[in-house]
Tab-separated table of N, CA and C in Angstrom:
chain	number	residue	atom	x	y	z
A	1	PHE	N	209.710	-134.699	-228.674
A	1	PHE	CA	210.342	-134.707	-227.376
A	1	PHE	C	209.544	-135.494	-226.332
A	2	TYR	N	208.245	-135.645	-226.546
A	2	TYR	CA	207.369	-136.331	-225.606
A	2	TYR	C	206.941	-137.694	-226.145
A	3	ALA	N	206.825	-138.658	-225.249
A	3	ALA	CA	206.275	-139.967	-225.623
A	3	ALA	C	204.769	-139.829	-225.848
A	4	ALA	N	204.210	-140.707	-226.658
A	4	ALA	CA	202.776	-140.626	-226.986
A	4	ALA	C	201.889	-140.785	-225.750
A	5	ASP	N	202.338	-141.556	-224.765
A	5	ASP	CA	201.530	-141.816	-223.566
A	5	ASP	C	202.051	-141.041	-222.349
A	6	CYS	N	202.593	-139.862	-222.586
A	6	CYS	CA	203.171	-139.070	-221.507
A	6	CYS	C	202.101	-138.500	-220.572
A	7	TYR	N	202.558	-138.089	-219.405
A	7	TYR	CA	201.685	-137.542	-218.363
A	7	TYR	C	202.087	-136.092	-218.115
A	8	PHE	N	201.094	-135.212	-217.952
A	8	PHE	CA	201.349	-133.799	-217.664
A	8	PHE	C	200.393	-133.344	-216.572
A	9	LYS	N	200.939	-132.588	-215.602
A	9	LYS	CA	200.090	-132.006	-214.562
A	9	LYS	C	200.652	-130.653	-214.171
A	10	ASP	N	199.741	-129.685	-214.061
A	10	ASP	CA	200.055	-128.375	-213.493
A	10	ASP	C	198.864	-127.992	-212.610
A	11	PRO	N	198.846	-126.792	-212.026
A	11	PRO	CA	197.723	-126.458	-211.141
A	11	PRO	C	196.343	-126.460	-211.811
A	12	PHE	N	196.273	-126.404	-213.141
A	12	PHE	CA	194.986	-126.341	-213.831
A	12	PHE	C	194.655	-127.550	-214.681
A	13	ASN	N	195.635	-128.370	-214.992
A	13	ASN	CA	195.452	-129.458	-215.947
A	13	ASN	C	196.067	-130.753	-215.432
A	14	GLU	N	195.481	-131.851	-215.859
A	14	GLU	CA	196.076	-133.171	-215.657
A	14	GLU	C	195.649	-134.023	-216.838
A	15	VAL	N	196.610	-134.348	-217.706
A	15	VAL	CA	196.319	-135.093	-218.926
A	15	VAL	C	197.340	-136.214	-219.097
A	16	ARG	N	197.008	-137.185	-219.951
A	16	ARG	CA	197.833	-138.381	-220.067
A	16	ARG	C	198.174	-138.773	-221.501
A	17	ARG	N	198.033	-137.875	-222.435
A	17	ARG	CA	198.383	-138.188	-223.824
A	17	ARG	C	199.057	-136.985	-224.462
A	18	LEU	N	199.945	-137.249	-225.412
A	18	LEU	CA	200.658	-136.179	-226.109
A	18	LEU	C	199.689	-135.184	-226.729
A	19	GLN	N	198.653	-135.655	-227.372
A	19	GLN	CA	197.678	-134.775	-228.010
A	19	GLN	C	197.043	-133.822	-226.985
A	20	ASP	N	196.768	-134.314	-225.793
A	20	ASP	CA	196.163	-133.480	-224.751
A	20	ASP	C	197.158	-132.448	-224.213
A	21	ILE	N	198.428	-132.829	-224.119
A	21	ILE	CA	199.459	-131.874	-223.692
A	21	ILE	C	199.585	-130.759	-224.731
A	22	GLN	N	199.570	-131.126	-225.994
A	22	GLN	CA	199.637	-130.110	-227.044
A	22	GLN	C	198.472	-129.139	-226.922
A	23	GLU	N	197.282	-129.636	-226.609
A	23	GLU	CA	196.108	-128.774	-226.466
A	23	GLU	C	196.263	-127.819	-225.279
A	24	VAL	N	196.871	-128.276	-224.181
A	24	VAL	CA	197.121	-127.402	-223.027
A	24	VAL	C	197.963	-126.201	-223.458
A	25	PHE	N	199.024	-126.457	-224.212
A	25	PHE	CA	199.895	-125.360	-224.622
A	25	PHE	C	199.268	-124.493	-225.713
A	26	LEU	N	198.508	-125.078	-226.618
A	26	LEU	CA	197.790	-124.270	-227.621
A	26	LEU	C	196.798	-123.337	-226.945
A	27	ARG	N	196.107	-123.825	-225.922
A	27	ARG	CA	195.163	-122.992	-225.167
A	27	ARG	C	195.903	-121.836	-224.485
A	28	MET	N	197.089	-122.126	-223.937
A	28	MET	CA	197.877	-121.075	-223.301
A	28	MET	C	198.169	-119.954	-224.305
A	29	TYR	N	198.583	-120.319	-225.529
A	29	TYR	CA	198.890	-119.299	-226.530
A	29	TYR	C	197.640	-118.552	-227.002
A	30	ARG	N	196.485	-119.191	-226.963
A	30	ARG	CA	195.246	-118.501	-227.337
A	30	ARG	C	194.844	-117.453	-226.304
A	31	HIS	N	195.135	-117.692	-225.025
A	31	HIS	CA	194.655	-116.822	-223.951
A	31	HIS	C	195.692	-115.850	-223.402
A	32	LEU	N	196.965	-116.090	-223.679
A	32	LEU	CA	198.019	-115.234	-223.125
A	32	LEU	C	198.757	-114.505	-224.222
A	33	HIS	N	199.175	-113.286	-223.896
A	33	HIS	CA	199.974	-112.486	-224.813
A	33	HIS	C	201.429	-112.563	-224.360
A	34	GLU	N	202.305	-112.923	-225.294
A	34	GLU	CA	203.747	-112.998	-225.052
A	34	GLU	C	204.131	-113.892	-223.868
A	35	PRO	N	203.629	-115.133	-223.816
A	35	PRO	CA	204.066	-116.026	-222.734
A	35	PRO	C	205.535	-116.408	-222.927
A	36	ARG	N	206.314	-116.323	-221.838
A	36	ARG	CA	207.751	-116.608	-221.904
A	36	ARG	C	208.182	-117.366	-220.657
A	37	PHE	N	208.915	-118.445	-220.868
A	37	PHE	CA	209.554	-119.162	-219.770
A	37	PHE	C	211.045	-118.857	-219.816
A	38	LYS	N	211.582	-118.424	-218.695
A	38	LYS	CA	213.026	-118.210	-218.581
A	38	LYS	C	213.542	-119.201	-217.547
A	39	VAL	N	214.334	-120.163	-217.999
A	39	VAL	CA	214.894	-121.161	-217.096
A	39	VAL	C	216.013	-120.497	-216.296
A	40	THR	N	215.906	-120.598	-214.968
A	40	THR	CA	216.876	-119.935	-214.079
A	40	THR	C	217.792	-120.923	-213.366
A	41	GLY	N	217.514	-122.203	-213.501
A	41	GLY	CA	218.362	-123.218	-212.884
A	41	GLY	C	217.908	-124.599	-213.301
A	42	ARG	N	218.793	-125.575	-213.073
A	42	ARG	CA	218.445	-126.958	-213.398
A	42	ARG	C	219.220	-127.914	-212.504
A	43	MET	N	218.602	-129.043	-212.257
A	43	MET	CA	219.226	-130.132	-211.510
A	43	MET	C	218.957	-131.406	-212.291
A	44	ILE	N	220.010	-132.121	-212.655
A	44	ILE	CA	219.887	-133.314	-213.486
A	44	ILE	C	220.116	-134.548	-212.624
A	45	ALA	N	219.265	-135.552	-212.777
A	45	ALA	CA	219.442	-136.815	-212.063
A	45	ALA	C	220.772	-137.432	-212.457
A	46	GLU	N	221.446	-138.017	-211.500
A	46	GLU	CA	222.762	-138.603	-211.741
A	46	GLU	C	222.743	-139.627	-212.874
A	47	ASP	N	221.654	-140.394	-212.984
A	47	ASP	CA	221.562	-141.407	-214.037
A	47	ASP	C	220.952	-140.873	-215.331
A	48	GLY	N	220.624	-139.565	-215.381
A	48	GLY	CA	220.078	-138.947	-216.580
A	48	GLY	C	218.612	-139.232	-216.832
A	49	SER	N	217.930	-139.846	-215.867
A	49	SER	CA	216.532	-140.225	-216.084
A	49	SER	C	215.540	-139.094	-215.843
A	50	GLY	N	216.031	-137.957	-215.381
A	50	GLY	CA	215.130	-136.840	-215.117
A	50	GLY	C	215.877	-135.551	-214.878
A	51	VAL	N	215.106	-134.480	-214.813
A	51	VAL	CA	215.676	-133.149	-214.582
A	51	VAL	C	214.624	-132.299	-213.879
A	52	VAL	N	215.089	-131.371	-213.062
A	52	VAL	CA	214.229	-130.351	-212.473
A	52	VAL	C	214.667	-129.015	-213.056
A	53	LEU	N	213.727	-128.266	-213.598
A	53	LEU	CA	213.999	-126.942	-214.146
A	53	LEU	C	213.339	-125.893	-213.265
A	54	LEU	N	214.093	-124.900	-212.839
A	54	LEU	CA	213.543	-123.744	-212.140
A	54	LEU	C	213.295	-122.678	-213.191
A	55	TRP	N	212.169	-121.968	-213.087
A	55	TRP	CA	211.836	-121.009	-214.137
A	55	TRP	C	211.003	-119.846	-213.623
A	56	ASP	N	211.005	-118.790	-214.444
A	56	ASP	CA	210.105	-117.653	-214.291
A	56	ASP	C	209.235	-117.622	-215.542
A	57	PHE	N	207.936	-117.503	-215.343
A	57	PHE	CA	206.990	-117.452	-216.447
A	57	PHE	C	206.370	-116.069	-216.466
A	58	SER	N	206.556	-115.338	-217.550
A	58	SER	CA	205.982	-113.996	-217.671
A	58	SER	C	204.969	-113.983	-218.812
A	59	PHE	N	203.922	-113.177	-218.640
A	59	PHE	CA	202.844	-113.128	-219.630
A	59	PHE	C	201.919	-111.960	-219.315
A	60	ARG	N	201.046	-111.667	-220.282
A	60	ARG	CA	199.910	-110.756	-220.085
A	60	ARG	C	198.673	-111.479	-220.589
A	61	MET	N	197.551	-111.228	-219.964
A	61	MET	CA	196.285	-111.843	-220.386
A	61	MET	C	195.777	-111.100	-221.626
A	62	LYS	N	195.248	-111.812	-222.599
A	62	LYS	CA	194.702	-111.161	-223.785
A	62	LYS	C	193.364	-110.492	-223.486
A	63	ALA	N	192.502	-111.150	-222.745
A	63	ALA	CA	191.138	-110.655	-222.565
A	63	ALA	C	190.930	-109.854	-221.287
A	64	TRP	N	191.758	-110.038	-220.296
A	64	TRP	CA	191.547	-109.417	-218.989
A	64	TRP	C	192.772	-108.601	-218.621
A	65	ARG	N	192.620	-107.295	-218.538
A	65	ARG	CA	193.713	-106.381	-218.182
A	65	ARG	C	194.984	-106.666	-218.990
A	66	PRO	N	194.927	-106.521	-220.314
A	66	PRO	CA	196.043	-106.925	-221.175
A	66	PRO	C	197.332	-106.120	-220.989
A	67	ARG	N	197.256	-104.976	-220.330
A	67	ARG	CA	198.482	-104.187	-220.122
A	67	ARG	C	199.238	-104.572	-218.857
A	68	VAL	N	198.628	-105.390	-218.019
A	68	VAL	CA	199.240	-105.775	-216.749
A	68	VAL	C	200.121	-107.006	-216.962
A	69	ALA	N	201.406	-106.855	-216.631
A	69	ALA	CA	202.346	-107.971	-216.753
A	69	ALA	C	202.289	-108.839	-215.495
A	70	HIS	N	202.389	-110.135	-215.697
A	70	HIS	CA	202.373	-111.094	-214.594
A	70	HIS	C	203.639	-111.935	-214.648
A	71	LYS	N	204.084	-112.431	-213.493
A	71	LYS	CA	205.221	-113.328	-213.434
A	71	LYS	C	204.948	-114.390	-212.375
A	72	ILE	N	205.207	-115.630	-212.742
A	72	ILE	CA	205.046	-116.763	-211.845
A	72	ILE	C	206.391	-117.465	-211.744
A	73	HIS	N	206.807	-117.772	-210.521
A	73	HIS	CA	208.027	-118.548	-210.290
A	73	HIS	C	207.613	-119.996	-210.074
A	74	GLY	N	208.329	-120.920	-210.696
A	74	GLY	CA	207.952	-122.311	-210.534
A	74	GLY	C	209.077	-123.255	-210.875
A	75	LEU	N	208.722	-124.528	-210.879
A	75	LEU	CA	209.675	-125.552	-211.288
A	75	LEU	C	208.947	-126.662	-212.003
A	76	THR	N	209.699	-127.352	-212.842
A	76	THR	CA	209.176	-128.471	-213.612
A	76	THR	C	210.014	-129.695	-213.319
A	77	LEU	N	209.344	-130.811	-213.078
A	77	LEU	CA	209.996	-132.106	-212.946
A	77	LEU	C	209.727	-132.870	-214.232
A	78	LEU	N	210.791	-133.263	-214.918
A	78	LEU	CA	210.678	-134.071	-216.135
A	78	LEU	C	211.326	-135.422	-215.888
A	79	ARG	N	210.658	-136.488	-216.328
A	79	ARG	CA	211.238	-137.835	-216.297
A	79	ARG	C	211.245	-138.359	-217.726
A	80	PHE	N	212.300	-139.104	-218.067
A	80	PHE	CA	212.511	-139.562	-219.431
A	80	PHE	C	212.436	-141.087	-219.527
A	81	ASP	N	212.017	-141.579	-220.710
A	81	ASP	CA	212.068	-143.018	-220.968
A	81	ASP	C	213.459	-143.383	-221.484
A	82	SER	N	213.664	-144.645	-221.814
A	82	SER	CA	214.995	-145.106	-222.251
A	82	SER	C	215.423	-144.492	-223.578
A	83	ALA	N	214.463	-143.968	-224.357
A	83	ALA	CA	214.784	-143.305	-225.628
A	83	ALA	C	215.014	-141.805	-225.443
A	84	GLY	N	214.905	-141.305	-224.191
A	84	GLY	CA	215.127	-139.893	-223.925
A	84	GLY	C	213.903	-139.017	-224.106
A	85	ARG	N	212.733	-139.622	-224.336
A	85	ARG	CA	211.501	-138.847	-224.477
A	85	ARG	C	210.872	-138.579	-223.109
A	86	VAL	N	210.193	-137.454	-222.988
A	86	VAL	CA	209.516	-137.098	-221.744
A	86	VAL	C	208.307	-138.011	-221.559
A	87	VAL	N	208.241	-138.674	-220.395
A	87	VAL	CA	207.083	-139.511	-220.067
A	87	VAL	C	206.308	-138.952	-218.874
A	88	HIS	N	206.900	-137.985	-218.176
A	88	HIS	CA	206.269	-137.386	-216.990
A	88	HIS	C	206.700	-135.919	-216.935
A	89	HIS	N	205.728	-135.015	-216.919
A	89	HIS	CA	205.992	-133.572	-216.857
A	89	HIS	C	205.076	-133.007	-215.784
A	90	ARG	N	205.663	-132.568	-214.690
A	90	ARG	CA	204.871	-132.020	-213.578
A	90	ARG	C	205.371	-130.621	-213.262
A	91	ASP	N	204.474	-129.642	-213.316
A	91	ASP	CA	204.793	-128.254	-212.988
A	91	ASP	C	204.285	-127.921	-211.590
A	92	TYR	N	205.127	-127.248	-210.821
A	92	TYR	CA	204.771	-126.775	-209.471
A	92	TYR	C	204.933	-125.262	-209.443
A	93	TRP	N	203.868	-124.570	-208.974
A	93	TRP	CA	203.948	-123.115	-208.807
A	93	TRP	C	202.834	-122.632	-207.938
């Protein structure tokens, strides 16, 4: 789904390669218990070159207070190349 030279940024990470994006998400699964994104809305660019996803992210920390549930509200901006692959992924929360 992602181009090899894609860009990703969230409040904790900024990376520029598919391999690095994969590592961001692998790290998330190592440190969080039951991470879940629930998409609550979307806005698609008229020309199909991008989309904004509104979401709720719920999780519990594995190492710190594992019984406490957390929820973050945010949005993701995705931009696509001509082949439909993600070339820009920016999370705001």
